[in-house]
Amino acid sequence: MTIPATQAAVIFEKSNGPLIYKTDWPVTQAKELKPGEALVKITHSGVCHTDLHALKGDWPLDTRLPLVGGHEGVGTIVAIGEGTTTNRKIGDRVGIKWLADSCLDCEVCRRGQEATCSNAVCSGFAVHGTFQQYAVSYVRHLTPIPAGLDPVQAGPILCAGVTVWKAIKQSNTNPGDYILISGAGGGLGHLALQYAAAIGLRPIAVDTGEEKRKLCMELGAEKFIDFRTSQDIKADIRAATDGLGPHAAVIASSSAAAYNDALEYLRNHGTLVAVGLPADSYIKANVFWTVFRALRIVGSYVGNRQDAIEALDFAARGKVKAIVKVQPLKSLAEVYEGMEKGTVSGRIVLETGA
């Protein structure tokens, strides 16, 4: 396959930008790839709130600078580094996720928790990501895209989908249980509703606004609770769940208050699954009541390679569908602006033009 010398990409050189759309960003050539690396021609890339955190530099982690962000890329392998041992081949359709690589040999990797590997490398954070037309990634962590799955749909599943699917798997719930999704109308939450409904859980949606209420109900929520108009959100949540509270709460929003509220409205033996990342926030759990009510607090940080395959399979079978708006790569700054204002429903996918 012909590999151009330059490409379109969106970069930033310092925290908080500005974002720079370039058409002469260099493309890594096949001879430059190291063993274990592949060059993927990116046609589509989802946009995640984590990408906005990378731009703003508001995590207590060092971000590579300058940086091409993005980690929900879908494309085709066009080159593989010489000396690489892999079943992947040129022409395979693959996805690039947040987790670009891990050692696969330490204790957490062997237990299927490679995201927390001490040698983990993240796309669009520690290495250049998918807001470009050609991206270098590590072959062993590329995810095969099911035949027939629209790349526009596959992009959001590679991060938002796998993240909430993993969170639901960790929620300690069974079919018929109530599961509350906070931020249910957003990019993560609207997918969480569908995964929950697909496995027989009873989703309760928390978000705000008529547009998001309508979306959540269409996607399988049993009840919608507007946190802005509710006079007593904890009481409203308990009332929607047989008066006892949900069996689990997946906090997919970036609201610090949502975490501490959950510890009060969960039913006994309930599970709080922490997903959203409000800046500089703490979960304040009363030790006595946490023990006395046997509550569980679980941090859920993306998923492993198998979780990604499972998450994509739901989409390929039509059980989960991302609500997507497609925009050109050069519109990324406008997308971030909408995300910061909270006006984005569902998910944004960028077409790279590759």
Short mmCIF file of C-alpha atoms in Angstrom, two decimals:
data_model
loop_
_atom_site.label_atom_id
_atom_site.label_comp_id
_atom_site.label_asym_id
_atom_site.label_seq_id
_atom_site.Cartn_x
_atom_site.Cartn_y
_atom_site.Cartn_z
CA MET A 1 0.00 0.00 0.00
CA THR A 2 1.20 3.50 -0.79
CA ILE A 3 2.09 5.42 2.35
CA PRO A 4 2.27 9.22 2.00
CA ALA A 5 5.01 11.29 3.55
CA THR A 6 2.63 13.74 5.25
CA GLN A 7 -0.94 13.74 6.52
CA ALA A 8 -3.68 15.75 8.23
CA ALA A 9 -3.58 15.78 12.03
CA VAL A 10 -4.72 17.85 14.99
CA ILE A 11 -2.00 18.56 17.55
CA PHE A 12 -1.38 20.71 20.59
CA GLU A 13 2.00 21.81 21.90
CA LYS A 14 1.09 22.82 25.45
CA SER A 15 -1.64 22.17 27.98
CA ASN A 16 -4.90 23.97 27.12
CA GLY A 17 -3.83 24.24 23.51
CA PRO A 18 -4.43 25.86 21.20
CA LEU A 19 -5.36 22.99 18.91
CA ILE A 20 -3.57 23.17 15.57
CA TYR A 21 -4.93 21.51 12.43
CA LYS A 22 -2.03 20.60 10.19
CA THR A 23 -1.92 19.03 6.74
CA ASP A 24 1.85 18.42 6.72
CA TRP A 25 2.25 16.27 9.85
CA PRO A 26 4.83 13.52 9.08
CA VAL A 27 3.76 9.91 8.53
CA THR A 28 5.94 7.16 9.99
CA GLN A 29 7.16 4.99 7.12
CA ALA A 30 7.17 1.18 7.08
CA LYS A 31 10.97 0.98 7.38
CA GLU A 32 10.82 3.15 10.52
CA LEU A 33 8.49 0.82 12.43
CA LYS A 34 10.00 -1.12 15.31
CA PRO A 35 9.27 -4.81 15.95
CA GLY A 36 5.80 -5.05 17.49
CA GLU A 37 4.54 -1.85 15.86
CA ALA A 38 2.01 -1.39 13.08
CA LEU A 39 0.97 1.59 11.00
CA VAL A 40 -2.80 1.97 10.80
CA LYS A 41 -4.58 4.13 8.24
CA ILE A 42 -7.26 5.82 10.36
CA THR A 43 -10.59 6.60 8.69
CA HIS A 44 -12.61 7.47 11.81
CA SER A 45 -11.91 8.42 15.40
CA GLY A 46 -14.33 8.87 18.25
CA VAL A 47 -13.88 11.76 20.68
CA CYS A 48 -13.77 10.98 24.40
CA HIS A 49 -13.84 13.20 27.48
CA THR A 50 -10.42 11.74 28.31
CA ASP A 51 -9.09 13.47 25.19
CA LEU A 52 -10.26 16.76 26.68
CA HIS A 53 -8.46 15.95 29.95
CA ALA A 54 -5.29 15.29 27.93
CA LEU A 55 -5.60 18.68 26.27
CA LYS A 56 -6.25 20.51 29.53
CA GLY A 57 -3.51 18.64 31.42
CA ASP A 58 -5.71 18.42 34.52
CA TRP A 59 -4.77 14.89 35.52
CA PRO A 60 -1.89 14.23 37.95
CA LEU A 61 0.00 12.50 35.12
CA ASP A 62 2.50 13.73 32.58
CA THR A 63 1.18 14.17 29.04
CA ARG A 64 3.44 13.86 26.03
CA LEU A 65 3.95 17.22 24.31
CA PRO A 66 3.48 18.03 21.51
CA LEU A 67 0.66 15.53 21.18
CA VAL A 68 -1.81 14.12 18.69
CA GLY A 69 -4.72 13.08 20.89
CA GLY A 70 -7.44 10.51 20.32
CA HIS A 71 -7.87 6.84 21.22
CA GLU A 72 -10.99 5.55 19.47
CA GLY A 73 -9.51 4.99 16.05
CA VAL A 74 -10.79 2.62 13.36
CA GLY A 75 -8.78 1.82 10.28
CA THR A 76 -6.70 -0.66 8.31
CA ILE A 77 -3.19 -1.98 8.90
CA VAL A 78 -0.94 -0.74 6.10
CA ALA A 79 2.47 -1.80 7.48
CA ILE A 80 3.91 -3.99 10.23
CA GLY A 81 7.36 -3.61 11.73
CA GLU A 82 9.94 -6.08 10.50
CA GLY A 83 10.56 -8.90 12.97
CA THR A 84 7.04 -8.74 14.46
CA THR A 85 5.39 -12.02 15.42
CA THR A 86 1.63 -11.65 15.04
CA ASN A 87 -1.51 -13.12 13.50
CA ARG A 88 -2.46 -9.65 12.28
CA LYS A 89 -1.73 -8.86 8.65
CA ILE A 90 -1.73 -5.94 6.25
CA GLY A 91 -5.29 -5.16 5.22
CA ASP A 92 -6.87 -6.20 8.54
CA ARG A 93 -9.46 -3.79 9.92
CA VAL A 94 -8.54 -2.92 13.51
CA GLY A 95 -9.24 -0.51 16.33
CA ILE A 96 -6.84 1.54 18.44
CA LYS A 97 -7.97 1.90 22.07
CA TRP A 98 -6.88 3.97 25.07
CA LEU A 99 -4.57 1.16 26.14
CA ALA A 100 -1.93 1.10 23.42
CA ASP A 101 0.36 -1.45 25.06
CA SER A 102 1.22 -3.33 28.25
CA CYS A 103 3.84 -5.92 29.14
CA LEU A 104 1.37 -8.87 29.21
CA ASP A 105 3.76 -10.63 31.60
CA CYS A 106 3.30 -9.02 35.03
CA GLU A 107 0.79 -10.20 37.63
CA VAL A 108 -1.98 -7.75 36.69
CA CYS A 109 -1.57 -8.47 32.98
CA ARG A 110 -1.71 -12.22 33.58
CA ARG A 111 -4.95 -11.68 35.52
CA GLY A 112 -6.48 -9.79 32.61
CA GLN A 113 -6.10 -6.33 34.17
CA GLU A 114 -3.55 -5.02 31.69
CA ALA A 115 -4.86 -1.44 31.93
CA THR A 116 -3.22 -1.17 35.36
CA CYS A 117 0.11 -2.61 34.19
CA SER A 118 2.95 -0.46 35.52
CA ASN A 119 4.33 -0.39 31.96
CA ALA A 120 1.03 0.48 30.29
CA VAL A 121 1.17 2.99 27.44
CA CYS A 122 -1.91 5.04 26.50
CA SER A 123 -2.88 6.29 23.04
CA GLY A 124 -3.39 10.03 22.71
CA PHE A 125 -1.65 10.60 26.03
CA ALA A 126 1.78 8.96 26.24
CA VAL A 127 2.00 8.24 22.50
CA HIS A 128 0.41 9.97 19.54
CA GLY A 129 -3.19 8.95 19.07
CA THR A 130 -5.90 8.79 16.44
CA PHE A 131 -6.69 12.40 15.54
CA GLN A 132 -4.59 11.87 12.43
CA GLN A 133 -4.78 9.88 9.21
CA TYR A 134 -1.98 7.40 9.98
CA ALA A 135 -1.18 6.24 13.50
CA VAL A 136 1.52 3.96 14.87
CA SER A 137 0.30 1.46 17.43
CA TYR A 138 1.36 -1.79 19.08
CA VAL A 139 0.18 -4.88 17.23
CA ARG A 140 -0.64 -7.01 20.28
CA HIS A 141 -3.18 -4.51 21.59
CA LEU A 142 -4.95 -3.77 18.30
CA THR A 143 -8.57 -4.93 18.41
CA PRO A 144 -10.11 -6.74 15.41
CA ILE A 145 -13.26 -5.01 14.14
CA PRO A 146 -16.14 -7.42 13.38
CA ALA A 147 -17.02 -7.78 9.71
CA GLY A 148 -19.94 -5.59 8.75
CA LEU A 149 -19.69 -3.24 11.74
CA ASP A 150 -19.82 0.39 10.58
CA PRO A 151 -16.56 2.16 11.53
CA VAL A 152 -18.65 5.10 12.75
CA GLN A 153 -20.22 2.74 15.28
CA ALA A 154 -17.01 0.90 16.13
CA GLY A 155 -15.09 4.03 17.16
CA PRO A 156 -17.08 4.92 20.30
CA ILE A 157 -17.26 1.28 21.38
CA LEU A 158 -13.45 1.09 21.53
CA CYS A 159 -13.41 3.35 24.59
CA ALA A 160 -16.84 4.44 25.80
CA GLY A 161 -18.37 1.05 25.06
CA VAL A 162 -15.65 -1.10 26.55
CA THR A 163 -15.39 1.20 29.58
CA VAL A 164 -19.04 0.94 30.57
CA TRP A 165 -19.29 -2.73 29.64
CA LYS A 166 -16.40 -3.44 32.03
CA ALA A 167 -18.03 -1.24 34.70
CA ILE A 168 -21.29 -3.17 34.43
CA LYS A 169 -19.38 -6.46 34.68
CA GLN A 170 -17.92 -5.19 37.95
CA SER A 171 -21.23 -3.97 39.37
CA ASN A 172 -22.09 -7.24 41.18
CA THR A 173 -25.56 -7.28 39.62
CA ASN A 174 -27.80 -10.01 38.24
CA PRO A 175 -30.58 -9.92 35.64
CA GLY A 176 -33.59 -8.15 37.13
CA ASP A 177 -31.49 -5.89 39.38
CA TYR A 178 -31.75 -2.11 39.26
CA ILE A 179 -28.65 -0.31 38.02
CA LEU A 180 -28.45 3.47 38.06
CA ILE A 181 -26.48 5.25 35.34
CA SER A 182 -25.38 8.76 36.26
CA GLY A 183 -24.71 10.89 33.19
CA ALA A 184 -26.98 8.54 31.24
CA GLY A 185 -27.48 10.85 28.25
CA GLY A 186 -23.78 11.38 27.65
CA GLY A 187 -21.20 9.56 25.58
CA LEU A 188 -20.56 6.87 28.19
CA GLY A 189 -23.97 6.78 29.80
CA HIS A 190 -26.10 6.24 26.71
CA LEU A 191 -24.07 3.13 25.91
CA ALA A 192 -24.19 1.91 29.51
CA LEU A 193 -28.00 2.01 29.36
CA GLN A 194 -27.99 -0.28 26.34
CA TYR A 195 -25.47 -2.77 27.70
CA ALA A 196 -27.41 -2.96 30.96
CA ALA A 197 -30.72 -3.53 29.19
CA ALA A 198 -29.15 -6.11 26.86
CA ILE A 199 -28.21 -8.38 29.78
CA GLY A 200 -31.51 -8.03 31.63
CA LEU A 201 -30.74 -5.30 34.14
CA ARG A 202 -33.24 -2.54 34.93
CA PRO A 203 -31.53 0.80 34.15
CA ILE A 204 -32.44 4.04 35.93
CA ALA A 205 -31.15 7.12 34.11
CA VAL A 206 -29.95 10.30 35.82
CA ASP A 207 -29.17 13.34 33.69
CA THR A 208 -30.80 16.65 32.82
CA GLY A 209 -32.89 18.16 30.03
CA GLU A 210 -35.74 17.04 27.82
CA GLU A 211 -33.48 15.94 24.97
CA LYS A 212 -31.55 13.59 27.22
CA ARG A 213 -34.73 12.35 28.90
CA LYS A 214 -36.15 11.36 25.54
CA LEU A 215 -32.90 9.71 24.47
CA CYS A 216 -32.55 7.70 27.68
CA MET A 217 -36.11 6.40 27.57
CA GLU A 218 -35.68 5.35 23.95
CA LEU A 219 -32.52 3.44 24.87
CA GLY A 220 -34.11 1.31 27.58
CA ALA A 221 -34.20 3.34 30.79
CA GLU A 222 -37.11 2.39 33.05
CA LYS A 223 -37.14 5.82 34.69
CA PHE A 224 -35.44 9.15 34.04
CA ILE A 225 -34.58 11.47 36.91
CA ASP A 226 -33.54 15.04 36.14
CA PHE A 227 -30.96 16.09 38.69
CA ARG A 228 -31.60 19.80 38.05
CA THR A 229 -35.36 19.73 38.59
CA SER A 230 -35.52 17.07 41.31
CA GLN A 231 -36.31 18.46 44.75
CA ASP A 232 -34.73 15.45 46.47
CA ILE A 233 -32.76 13.32 44.05
CA LYS A 234 -31.92 10.60 46.57
CA ALA A 235 -35.56 10.18 47.50
CA ASP A 236 -36.57 10.16 43.83
CA ILE A 237 -34.02 7.46 43.07
CA ARG A 238 -35.21 5.28 45.94
CA ALA A 239 -38.83 5.77 44.84
CA ALA A 240 -37.92 4.57 41.34
CA THR A 241 -36.33 1.39 42.71
CA ASP A 242 -38.95 -0.20 44.98
CA GLY A 243 -38.11 2.24 47.76
CA LEU A 244 -34.81 0.45 48.50
CA GLY A 245 -32.42 2.09 46.04
CA PRO A 246 -30.59 0.51 43.11
CA HIS A 247 -28.39 -2.56 43.45
CA ALA A 248 -25.57 -0.65 41.76
CA ALA A 249 -24.71 2.82 40.50
CA VAL A 250 -22.34 3.41 37.60
CA ILE A 251 -21.15 7.01 37.80
CA ALA A 252 -20.40 7.89 34.19
CA SER A 253 -20.64 11.64 34.76
CA SER A 254 -17.86 13.95 35.91
CA SER A 255 -19.85 15.16 38.93
CA ALA A 256 -18.19 14.84 42.32
CA ALA A 257 -21.57 15.12 44.07
CA ALA A 258 -22.86 12.07 42.18
CA TYR A 259 -20.37 9.85 44.00
CA ASN A 260 -21.29 10.85 47.52
CA ASP A 261 -25.02 10.83 46.78
CA ALA A 262 -24.72 7.23 45.58
CA LEU A 263 -23.47 6.01 48.93
CA GLU A 264 -26.71 7.28 50.48
CA TYR A 265 -29.25 5.99 47.96
CA LEU A 266 -27.76 2.55 47.21
CA ARG A 267 -29.60 -0.37 48.77
CA ASN A 268 -27.82 -2.59 51.28
CA HIS A 269 -25.06 -4.64 49.61
CA GLY A 270 -25.10 -2.12 46.76
CA THR A 271 -22.09 -1.34 44.59
CA LEU A 272 -20.76 2.06 43.59
CA VAL A 273 -18.75 1.79 40.36
CA ALA A 274 -16.49 4.80 39.85
CA VAL A 275 -15.91 5.66 36.17
CA GLY A 276 -16.19 9.44 35.64
CA LEU A 277 -13.20 11.54 36.68
CA PRO A 278 -14.10 14.89 38.26
CA ALA A 279 -10.94 16.86 38.87
CA ASP A 280 -9.44 16.88 42.39
CA SER A 281 -12.40 15.09 44.01
CA TYR A 282 -12.83 12.56 46.80
CA ILE A 283 -15.38 9.93 47.72
CA LYS A 284 -16.37 10.55 51.35
CA ALA A 285 -17.58 7.24 52.70
CA ASN A 286 -18.77 6.98 56.29
CA VAL A 287 -16.91 3.93 57.56
CA PHE A 288 -19.64 2.73 59.93
CA TRP A 289 -22.44 2.82 57.35
CA THR A 290 -20.23 1.42 54.60
CA VAL A 291 -19.51 -1.58 56.81
CA PHE A 292 -22.96 -1.86 58.39
CA ARG A 293 -24.73 -1.75 55.00
CA ALA A 294 -22.05 -3.88 53.28
CA LEU A 295 -21.52 -1.36 50.49
CA ARG A 296 -18.88 -1.87 47.81
CA ILE A 297 -16.84 0.88 46.12
CA VAL A 298 -15.15 -0.24 42.92
CA GLY A 299 -12.92 1.75 40.60
CA SER A 300 -13.34 0.70 36.98
CA TYR A 301 -10.67 1.82 34.55
CA VAL A 302 -11.41 0.79 30.95
CA GLY A 303 -11.33 -2.88 29.98
CA ASN A 304 -8.95 -5.54 28.77
CA ARG A 305 -8.53 -7.00 25.28
CA GLN A 306 -11.33 -9.53 25.82
CA ASP A 307 -13.70 -6.85 27.18
CA ALA A 308 -13.14 -4.89 23.97
CA ILE A 309 -14.01 -7.89 21.81
CA GLU A 310 -17.18 -8.51 23.85
CA ALA A 311 -18.20 -4.86 23.71
CA LEU A 312 -17.82 -4.78 19.93
CA ASP A 313 -19.78 -8.02 19.60
CA PHE A 314 -22.86 -6.41 21.20
CA ALA A 315 -22.64 -3.65 18.59
CA ALA A 316 -22.10 -6.08 15.72
CA ARG A 317 -25.25 -7.98 16.78
CA GLY A 318 -27.28 -4.77 16.94
CA LYS A 319 -27.77 -4.87 20.71
CA VAL A 320 -25.88 -1.63 21.29
CA LYS A 321 -25.79 1.39 19.02
CA ALA A 322 -23.89 4.59 19.63
CA ILE A 323 -25.83 7.79 19.05
CA VAL A 324 -23.31 9.48 16.83
CA LYS A 325 -22.78 12.78 15.07
CA VAL A 326 -20.08 12.66 12.39
CA GLN A 327 -17.88 15.71 11.90
CA PRO A 328 -14.63 16.42 10.03
CA LEU A 329 -11.27 16.13 11.78
CA LYS A 330 -10.68 19.88 11.60
CA SER A 331 -13.76 20.55 13.81
CA LEU A 332 -12.19 19.05 16.95
CA ALA A 333 -11.92 22.40 18.76
CA GLU A 334 -15.67 22.99 18.34
CA VAL A 335 -16.37 19.47 19.62
CA TYR A 336 -14.35 20.12 22.77
CA GLU A 337 -16.23 23.37 23.33
CA GLY A 338 -19.54 21.52 23.23
CA MET A 339 -18.24 18.84 25.60
CA GLU A 340 -17.16 21.46 28.14
CA LYS A 341 -20.59 23.10 27.97
CA GLY A 342 -22.32 19.72 28.39
CA THR A 343 -24.33 20.19 25.20
CA VAL A 344 -23.14 17.03 23.43
CA SER A 345 -25.64 14.17 23.48
CA GLY A 346 -24.30 10.76 22.57
CA ARG A 347 -20.94 10.63 20.86
CA ILE A 348 -18.93 12.56 18.26
CA VAL A 349 -16.95 10.68 15.59
CA LEU A 350 -14.47 12.45 13.37
CA GLU A 351 -13.84 11.52 9.74
CA THR A 352 -10.13 11.92 8.97
CA GLY A 353 -10.47 12.02 5.19
CA ALA A 354 -7.86 9.28 4.83
#
